[in-house]
Tab-separated table of C-alpha atoms in Angstrom:
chain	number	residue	atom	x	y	z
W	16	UNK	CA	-21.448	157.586	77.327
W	17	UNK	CA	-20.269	161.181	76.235
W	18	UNK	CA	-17.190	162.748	77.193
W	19	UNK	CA	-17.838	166.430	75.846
W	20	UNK	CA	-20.646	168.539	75.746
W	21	UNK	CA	-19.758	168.698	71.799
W	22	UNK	CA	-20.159	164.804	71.152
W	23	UNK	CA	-24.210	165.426	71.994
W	24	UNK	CA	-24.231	168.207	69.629
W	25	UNK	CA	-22.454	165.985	66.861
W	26	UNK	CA	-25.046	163.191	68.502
W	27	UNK	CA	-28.123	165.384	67.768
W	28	UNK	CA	-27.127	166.553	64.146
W	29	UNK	CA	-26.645	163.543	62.623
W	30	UNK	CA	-29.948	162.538	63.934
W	31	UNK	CA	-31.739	165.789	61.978
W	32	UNK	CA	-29.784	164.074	58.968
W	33	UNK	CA	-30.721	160.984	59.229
W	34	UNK	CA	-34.257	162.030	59.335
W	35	UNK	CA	-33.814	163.689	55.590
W	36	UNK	CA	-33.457	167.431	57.046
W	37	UNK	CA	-32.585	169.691	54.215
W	38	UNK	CA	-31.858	172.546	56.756
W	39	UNK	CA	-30.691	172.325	60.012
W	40	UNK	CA	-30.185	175.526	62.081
W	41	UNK	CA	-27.826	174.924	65.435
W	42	UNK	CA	-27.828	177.621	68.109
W	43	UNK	CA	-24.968	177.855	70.959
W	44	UNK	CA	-25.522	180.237	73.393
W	45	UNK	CA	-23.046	180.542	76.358
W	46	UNK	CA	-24.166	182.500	79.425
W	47	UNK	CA	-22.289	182.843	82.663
W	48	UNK	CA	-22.458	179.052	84.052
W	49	UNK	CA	-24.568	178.359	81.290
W	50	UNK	CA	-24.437	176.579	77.613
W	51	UNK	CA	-27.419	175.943	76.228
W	52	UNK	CA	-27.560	174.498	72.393
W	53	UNK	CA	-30.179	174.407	70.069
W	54	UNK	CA	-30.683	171.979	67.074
W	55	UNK	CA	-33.638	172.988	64.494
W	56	UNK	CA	-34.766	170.374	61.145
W	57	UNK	CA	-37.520	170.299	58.679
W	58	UNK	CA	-36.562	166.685	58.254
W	59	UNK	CA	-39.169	163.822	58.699
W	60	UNK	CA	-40.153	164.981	62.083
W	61	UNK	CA	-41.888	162.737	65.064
W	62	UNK	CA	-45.245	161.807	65.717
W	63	UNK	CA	-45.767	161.912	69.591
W	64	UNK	CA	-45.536	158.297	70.553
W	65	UNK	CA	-42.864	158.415	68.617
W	66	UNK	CA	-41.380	161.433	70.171
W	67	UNK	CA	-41.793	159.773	73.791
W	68	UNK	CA	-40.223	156.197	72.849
W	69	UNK	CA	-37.072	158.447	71.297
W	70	UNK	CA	-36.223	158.973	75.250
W	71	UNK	CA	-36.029	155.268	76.508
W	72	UNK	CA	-33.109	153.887	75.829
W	73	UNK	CA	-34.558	150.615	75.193
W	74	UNK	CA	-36.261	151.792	71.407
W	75	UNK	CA	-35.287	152.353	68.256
W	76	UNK	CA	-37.710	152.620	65.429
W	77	UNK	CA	-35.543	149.237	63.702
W	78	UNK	CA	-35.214	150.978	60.316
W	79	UNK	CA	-31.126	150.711	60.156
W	80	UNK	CA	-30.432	147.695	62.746
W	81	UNK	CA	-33.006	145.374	62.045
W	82	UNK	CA	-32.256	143.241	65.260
W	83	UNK	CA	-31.412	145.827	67.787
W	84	UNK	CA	-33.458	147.167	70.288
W	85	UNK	CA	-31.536	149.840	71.672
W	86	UNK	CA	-31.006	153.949	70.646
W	87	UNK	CA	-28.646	155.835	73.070
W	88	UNK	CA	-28.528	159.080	71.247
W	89	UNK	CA	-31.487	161.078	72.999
W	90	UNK	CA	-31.073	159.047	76.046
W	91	UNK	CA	-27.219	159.763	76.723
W	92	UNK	CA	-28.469	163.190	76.287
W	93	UNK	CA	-31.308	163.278	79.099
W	94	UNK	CA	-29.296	161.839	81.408
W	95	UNK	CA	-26.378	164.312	81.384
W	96	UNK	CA	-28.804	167.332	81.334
W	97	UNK	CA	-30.554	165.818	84.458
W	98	UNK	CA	-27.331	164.783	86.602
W	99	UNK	CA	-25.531	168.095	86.171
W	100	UNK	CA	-29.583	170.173	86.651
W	101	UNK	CA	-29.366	171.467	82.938
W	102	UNK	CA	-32.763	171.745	80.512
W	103	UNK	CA	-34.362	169.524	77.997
W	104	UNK	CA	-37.034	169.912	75.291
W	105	UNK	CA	-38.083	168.126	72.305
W	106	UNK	CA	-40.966	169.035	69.926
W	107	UNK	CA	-41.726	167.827	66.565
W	108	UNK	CA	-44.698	167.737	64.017
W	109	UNK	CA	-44.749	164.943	61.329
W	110	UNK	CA	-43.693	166.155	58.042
W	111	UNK	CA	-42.555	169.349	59.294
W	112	UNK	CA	-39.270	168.765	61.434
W	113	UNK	CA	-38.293	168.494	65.074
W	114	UNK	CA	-36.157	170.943	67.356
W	115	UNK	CA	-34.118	170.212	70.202
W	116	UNK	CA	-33.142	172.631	72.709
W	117	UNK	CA	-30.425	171.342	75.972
W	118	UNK	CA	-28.551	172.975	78.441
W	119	UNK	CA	-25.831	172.355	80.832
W	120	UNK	CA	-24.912	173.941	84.035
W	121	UNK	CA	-21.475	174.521	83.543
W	122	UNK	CA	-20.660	175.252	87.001
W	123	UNK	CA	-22.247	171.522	87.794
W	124	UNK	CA	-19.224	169.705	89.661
W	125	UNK	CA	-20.636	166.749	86.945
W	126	UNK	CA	-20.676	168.793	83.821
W	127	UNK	CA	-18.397	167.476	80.989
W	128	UNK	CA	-15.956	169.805	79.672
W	129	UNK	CA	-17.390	171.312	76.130
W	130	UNK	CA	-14.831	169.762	74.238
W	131	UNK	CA	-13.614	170.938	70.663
W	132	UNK	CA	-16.204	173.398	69.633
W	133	UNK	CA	-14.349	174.037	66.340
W	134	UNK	CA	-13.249	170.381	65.199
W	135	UNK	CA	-16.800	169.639	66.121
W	136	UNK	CA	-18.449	172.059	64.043
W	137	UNK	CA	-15.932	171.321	60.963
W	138	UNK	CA	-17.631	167.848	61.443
W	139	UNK	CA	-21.115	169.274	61.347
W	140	UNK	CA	-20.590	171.225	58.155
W	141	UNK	CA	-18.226	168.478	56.501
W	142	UNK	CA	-21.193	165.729	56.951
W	143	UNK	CA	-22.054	164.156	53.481
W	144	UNK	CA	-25.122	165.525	51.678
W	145	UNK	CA	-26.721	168.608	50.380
W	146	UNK	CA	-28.304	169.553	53.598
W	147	UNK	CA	-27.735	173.073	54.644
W	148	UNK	CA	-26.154	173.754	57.939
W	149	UNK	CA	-25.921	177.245	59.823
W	150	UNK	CA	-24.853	177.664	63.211
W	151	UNK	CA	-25.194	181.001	65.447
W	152	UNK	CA	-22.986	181.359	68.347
W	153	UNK	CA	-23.327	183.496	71.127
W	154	UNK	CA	-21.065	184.901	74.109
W	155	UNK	CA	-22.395	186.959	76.719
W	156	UNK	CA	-19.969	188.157	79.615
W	157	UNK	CA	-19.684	190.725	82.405
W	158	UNK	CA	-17.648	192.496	79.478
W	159	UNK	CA	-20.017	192.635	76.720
W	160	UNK	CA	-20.793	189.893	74.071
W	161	UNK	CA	-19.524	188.741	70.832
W	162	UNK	CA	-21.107	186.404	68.032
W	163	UNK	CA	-20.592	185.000	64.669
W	164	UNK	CA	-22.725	182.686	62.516
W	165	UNK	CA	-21.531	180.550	59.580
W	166	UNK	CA	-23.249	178.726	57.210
W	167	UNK	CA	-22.440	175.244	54.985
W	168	UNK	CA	-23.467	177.222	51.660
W	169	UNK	CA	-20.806	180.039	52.210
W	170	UNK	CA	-18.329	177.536	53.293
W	171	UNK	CA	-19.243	175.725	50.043
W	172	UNK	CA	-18.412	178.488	48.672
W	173	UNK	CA	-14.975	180.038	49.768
W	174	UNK	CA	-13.650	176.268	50.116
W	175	UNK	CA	-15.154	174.385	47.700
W	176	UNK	CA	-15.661	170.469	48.317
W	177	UNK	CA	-16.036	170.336	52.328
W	178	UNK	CA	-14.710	166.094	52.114
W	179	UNK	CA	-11.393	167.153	51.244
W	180	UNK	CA	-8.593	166.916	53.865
W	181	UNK	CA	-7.296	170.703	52.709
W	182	UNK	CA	-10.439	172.142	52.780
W	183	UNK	CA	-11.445	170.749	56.073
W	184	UNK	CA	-8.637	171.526	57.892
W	185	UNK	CA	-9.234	175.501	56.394
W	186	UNK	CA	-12.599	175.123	57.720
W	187	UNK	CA	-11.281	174.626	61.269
W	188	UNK	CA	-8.945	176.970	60.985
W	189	UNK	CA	-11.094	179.392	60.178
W	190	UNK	CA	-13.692	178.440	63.018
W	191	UNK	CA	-10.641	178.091	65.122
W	192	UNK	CA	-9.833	181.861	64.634
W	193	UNK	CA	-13.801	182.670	65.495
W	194	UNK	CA	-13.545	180.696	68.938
W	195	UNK	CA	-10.642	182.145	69.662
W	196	UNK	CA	-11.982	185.447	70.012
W	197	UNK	CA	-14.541	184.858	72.461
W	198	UNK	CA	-12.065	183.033	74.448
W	199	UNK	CA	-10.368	186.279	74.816
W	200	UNK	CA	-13.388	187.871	75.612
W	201	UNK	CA	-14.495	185.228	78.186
W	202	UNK	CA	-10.736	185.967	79.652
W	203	UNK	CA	-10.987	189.886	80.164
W	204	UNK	CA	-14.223	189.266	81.469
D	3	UNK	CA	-6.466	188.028	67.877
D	4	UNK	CA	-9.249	189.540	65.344
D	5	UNK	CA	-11.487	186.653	63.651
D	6	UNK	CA	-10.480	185.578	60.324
D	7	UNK	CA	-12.965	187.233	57.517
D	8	UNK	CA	-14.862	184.995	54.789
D	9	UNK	CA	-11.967	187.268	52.301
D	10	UNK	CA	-8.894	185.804	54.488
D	11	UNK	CA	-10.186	182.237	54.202
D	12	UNK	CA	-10.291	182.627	50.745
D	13	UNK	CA	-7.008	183.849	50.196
D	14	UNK	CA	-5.891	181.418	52.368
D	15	UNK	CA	-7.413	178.834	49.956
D	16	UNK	CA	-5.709	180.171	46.971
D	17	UNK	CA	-2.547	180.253	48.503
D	18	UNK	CA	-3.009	176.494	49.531
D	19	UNK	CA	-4.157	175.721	46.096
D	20	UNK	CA	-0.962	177.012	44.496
D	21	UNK	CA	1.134	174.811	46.600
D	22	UNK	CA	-0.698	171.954	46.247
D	23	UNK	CA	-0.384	172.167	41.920
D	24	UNK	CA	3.382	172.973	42.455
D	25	UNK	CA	3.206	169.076	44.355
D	26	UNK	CA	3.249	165.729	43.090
D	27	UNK	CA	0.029	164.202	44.420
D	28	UNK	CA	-0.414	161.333	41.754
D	29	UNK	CA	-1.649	158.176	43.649
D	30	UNK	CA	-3.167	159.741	46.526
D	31	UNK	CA	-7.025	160.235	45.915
D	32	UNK	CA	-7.877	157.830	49.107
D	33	UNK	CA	-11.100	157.731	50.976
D	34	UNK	CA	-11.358	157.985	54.614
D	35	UNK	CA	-14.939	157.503	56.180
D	36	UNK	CA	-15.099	157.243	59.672
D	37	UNK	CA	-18.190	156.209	61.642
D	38	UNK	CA	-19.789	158.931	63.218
D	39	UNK	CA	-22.589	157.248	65.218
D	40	UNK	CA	-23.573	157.362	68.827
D	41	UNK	CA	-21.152	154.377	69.034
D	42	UNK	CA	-18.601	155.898	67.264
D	43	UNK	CA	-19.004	159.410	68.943
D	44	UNK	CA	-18.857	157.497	72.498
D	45	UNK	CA	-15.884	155.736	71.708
D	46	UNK	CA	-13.405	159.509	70.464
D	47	UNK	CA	-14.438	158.913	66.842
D	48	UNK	CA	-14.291	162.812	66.375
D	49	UNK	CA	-10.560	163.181	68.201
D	50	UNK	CA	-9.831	160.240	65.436
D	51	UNK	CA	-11.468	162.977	62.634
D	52	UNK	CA	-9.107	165.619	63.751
D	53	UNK	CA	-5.683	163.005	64.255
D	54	UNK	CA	-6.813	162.284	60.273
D	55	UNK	CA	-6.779	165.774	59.098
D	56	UNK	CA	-3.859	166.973	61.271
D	57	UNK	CA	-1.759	163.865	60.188
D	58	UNK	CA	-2.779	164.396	56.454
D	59	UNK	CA	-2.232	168.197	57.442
D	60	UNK	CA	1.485	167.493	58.742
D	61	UNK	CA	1.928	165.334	55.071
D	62	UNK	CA	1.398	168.218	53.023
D	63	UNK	CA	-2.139	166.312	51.904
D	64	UNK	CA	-4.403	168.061	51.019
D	65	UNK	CA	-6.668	165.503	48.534
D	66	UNK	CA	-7.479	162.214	50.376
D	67	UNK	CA	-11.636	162.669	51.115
D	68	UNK	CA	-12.211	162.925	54.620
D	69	UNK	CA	-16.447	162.143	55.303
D	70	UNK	CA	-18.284	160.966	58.140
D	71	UNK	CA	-20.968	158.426	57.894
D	72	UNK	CA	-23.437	156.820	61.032
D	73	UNK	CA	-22.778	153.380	62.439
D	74	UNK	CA	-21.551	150.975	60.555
D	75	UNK	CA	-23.190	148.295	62.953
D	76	UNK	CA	-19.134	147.445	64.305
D	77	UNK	CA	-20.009	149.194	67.799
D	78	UNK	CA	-18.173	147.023	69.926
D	79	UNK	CA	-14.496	147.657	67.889
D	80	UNK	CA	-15.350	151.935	67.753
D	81	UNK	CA	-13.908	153.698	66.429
D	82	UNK	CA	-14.244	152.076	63.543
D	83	UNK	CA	-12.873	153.890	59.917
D	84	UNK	CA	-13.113	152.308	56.062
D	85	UNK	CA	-10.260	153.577	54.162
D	86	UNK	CA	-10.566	152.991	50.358
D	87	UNK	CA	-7.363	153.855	48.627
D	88	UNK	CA	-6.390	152.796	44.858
D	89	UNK	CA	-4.847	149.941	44.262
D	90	UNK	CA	-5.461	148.527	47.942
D	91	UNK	CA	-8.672	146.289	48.741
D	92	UNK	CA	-11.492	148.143	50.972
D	93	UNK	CA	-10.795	147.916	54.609
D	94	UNK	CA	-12.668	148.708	57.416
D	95	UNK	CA	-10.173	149.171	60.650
D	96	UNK	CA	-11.499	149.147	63.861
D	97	UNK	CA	-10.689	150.300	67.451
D	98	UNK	CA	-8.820	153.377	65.975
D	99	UNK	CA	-7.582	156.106	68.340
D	100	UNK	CA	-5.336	159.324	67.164
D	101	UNK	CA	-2.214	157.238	67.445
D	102	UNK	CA	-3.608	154.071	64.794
D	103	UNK	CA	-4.801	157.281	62.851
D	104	UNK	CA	-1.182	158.325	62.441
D	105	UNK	CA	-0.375	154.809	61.601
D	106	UNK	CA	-3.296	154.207	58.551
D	107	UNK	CA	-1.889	157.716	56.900
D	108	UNK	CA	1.831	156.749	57.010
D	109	UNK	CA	0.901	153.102	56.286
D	110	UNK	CA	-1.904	152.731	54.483
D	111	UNK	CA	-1.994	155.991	52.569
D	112	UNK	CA	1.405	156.865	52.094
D	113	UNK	CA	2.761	153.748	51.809
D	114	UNK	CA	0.161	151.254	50.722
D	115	UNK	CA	0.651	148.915	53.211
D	116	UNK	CA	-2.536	147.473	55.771
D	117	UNK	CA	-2.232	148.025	59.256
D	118	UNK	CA	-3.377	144.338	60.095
D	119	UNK	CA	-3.536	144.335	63.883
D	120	UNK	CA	-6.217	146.814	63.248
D	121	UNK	CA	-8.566	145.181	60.113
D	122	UNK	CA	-12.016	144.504	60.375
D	123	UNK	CA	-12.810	142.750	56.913
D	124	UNK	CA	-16.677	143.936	56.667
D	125	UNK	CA	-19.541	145.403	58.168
D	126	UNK	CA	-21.728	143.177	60.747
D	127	UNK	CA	-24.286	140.873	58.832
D	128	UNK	CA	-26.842	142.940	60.933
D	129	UNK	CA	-27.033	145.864	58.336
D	130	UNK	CA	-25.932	144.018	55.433
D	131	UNK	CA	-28.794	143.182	53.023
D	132	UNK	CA	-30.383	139.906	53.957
D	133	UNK	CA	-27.522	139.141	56.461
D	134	UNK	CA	-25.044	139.029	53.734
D	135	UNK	CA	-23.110	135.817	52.905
């Protein structure tokens, strides 16, 4: 099971890369009591039997572990969402890619804390392959809101190769210093 | 605090670059891939991500390869982490929390020495090719 609202995100993207995405588009919008992420691919996409076995627990389509019969990701998911009265959506068209929306009540006694939003989003952008990644996050308080949005390629391109240990820990820093500012929002609010 | 700018970041990266020529760093091109599956992500494999990078971070290293990958099929020892450094044979450690993390930099990297309490020798014959040997 998942500790951190941030270990479904990390959950959920490295499904979109699995499934050959070559752009993946991850929305995080907080709200009062509310987080609600997105996850967008124009990977391999679902069929809809497909898209309904995803959500038992009990299937997995037997590609990577021949012998194994179970797949947790979606499932983990669902269940969270449901026990803590959050949303869940999945739609996908074959060929074309799938998108994910979920959110969490935060003010749920049974919510998970949202974890390390900025170690988890250096390992969304540091994840091998040429797959690009671009994430928009959103604050909205009683004192106004505040955004930013950063994308793999521009990464790419102030730090050069994202799998090295300097580079990464930039990366963080830098979306460290982002998060920090709509904590301080979120604080005056 | 105002958000660091894309300009700041890469400053920031030219300043680190400059320090890191001025360094001896022969010897330390390792590999560090850590399984990033629902497995992996279940049992604090991204808390082990950061320990790496702050560890390496603390070190001064700035050029050991830090990438994710899905399972590896080990799900019952998650975390599980395949360091491949030169001169050392490939390892795959498993059960790895922020403290073993600590360990497998100042061991393993640094030092070239194994952390044995923590090997796992191989990926399961499950997603091996034909079950492997």
């Amino acid at each position: 099971m998942h500790g951190t609202l941030c270990d479904f995100l990390s959950d959920i993207v490295q499904n979109s890369i699995e499934a050959d995405a070559k752009r993946i588009v991850v929305t995080i919008a907080e709200r009062k009591d509310t987080m609600a992420f997105s996850v967008q691919d124009d990977g391999k996409g679902m069929t809809g039997e497909v898209l309904r076995k995803a959500q038992d627990p009990f299937y997995t389509d037997g590609v990577k572990h021949k012998r194994r019969k179970v797949g947790l990701g979606i499932p983990f998911l669902i269940q969270t969402v449901e026990s803590v009265g959050g949303s869940f959506s999945l739609s996908s068209t074959p060929g074309c890619g799938t998108r994910l929306e979920f959110s969490f009540n935060l003010g749920h006694i049974d919510c998970p804390p949202l974890g390390n939003l900025p170690a988890t989003l250096m390992g969304v952008f540091g994840y091998p392959g040429d797959q690009e990644v671009v994430v928009q996050r959103t604050l909205e308080t009683s004192a106004g809101g505040d955004s930013y949005q950063v994308s793999k390629t521009e990464m790419l391109e102030v730090l050069g190769d994202l799998s090295q240990s300097g580079s990464l820990n930039l990366l963080r820093e830098y979306l460290q210093s982002q998060e920090t500012a709509l904590d301080e929002l979120r604080n005056h609010a | 605090m105002a958000k660091m700018t894309l300009e700041e970041l890469r400053k920031l990266r030219d300043t680190k670059k400059v320090e890191i020529q001025k360094r001896d760093i022969s010897g330390k091109d390792s590999q560090i891939i850590i399984g990033m599956g629902t497995c992996g992500i279940a049992a604090g494999a991204k808390v082990v991500l950061d320990a790496f990078l702050k560890e390496l971070d603390t070190h001064h290293i700035e050029n050991v390869s830090v990438t994710q990958t899905g399972c590896m099929g080990l799900c019952y020892v998650e975390p599980t982490v395949e360091v491949l450094s030169p001169g050392m044979p490939p390892v795959i450690y498993g059960k790895v929390d922020a403290n073993v993390a600590r360990l497998i930099i100042e061991e393993h990297i640094m030092h070239s020495r194994m952390v044995s309490e923590h090997v796992f020798d191989r990926p399961s014959t499950d997603i091996i090719k034909d079950g492997g040997k």
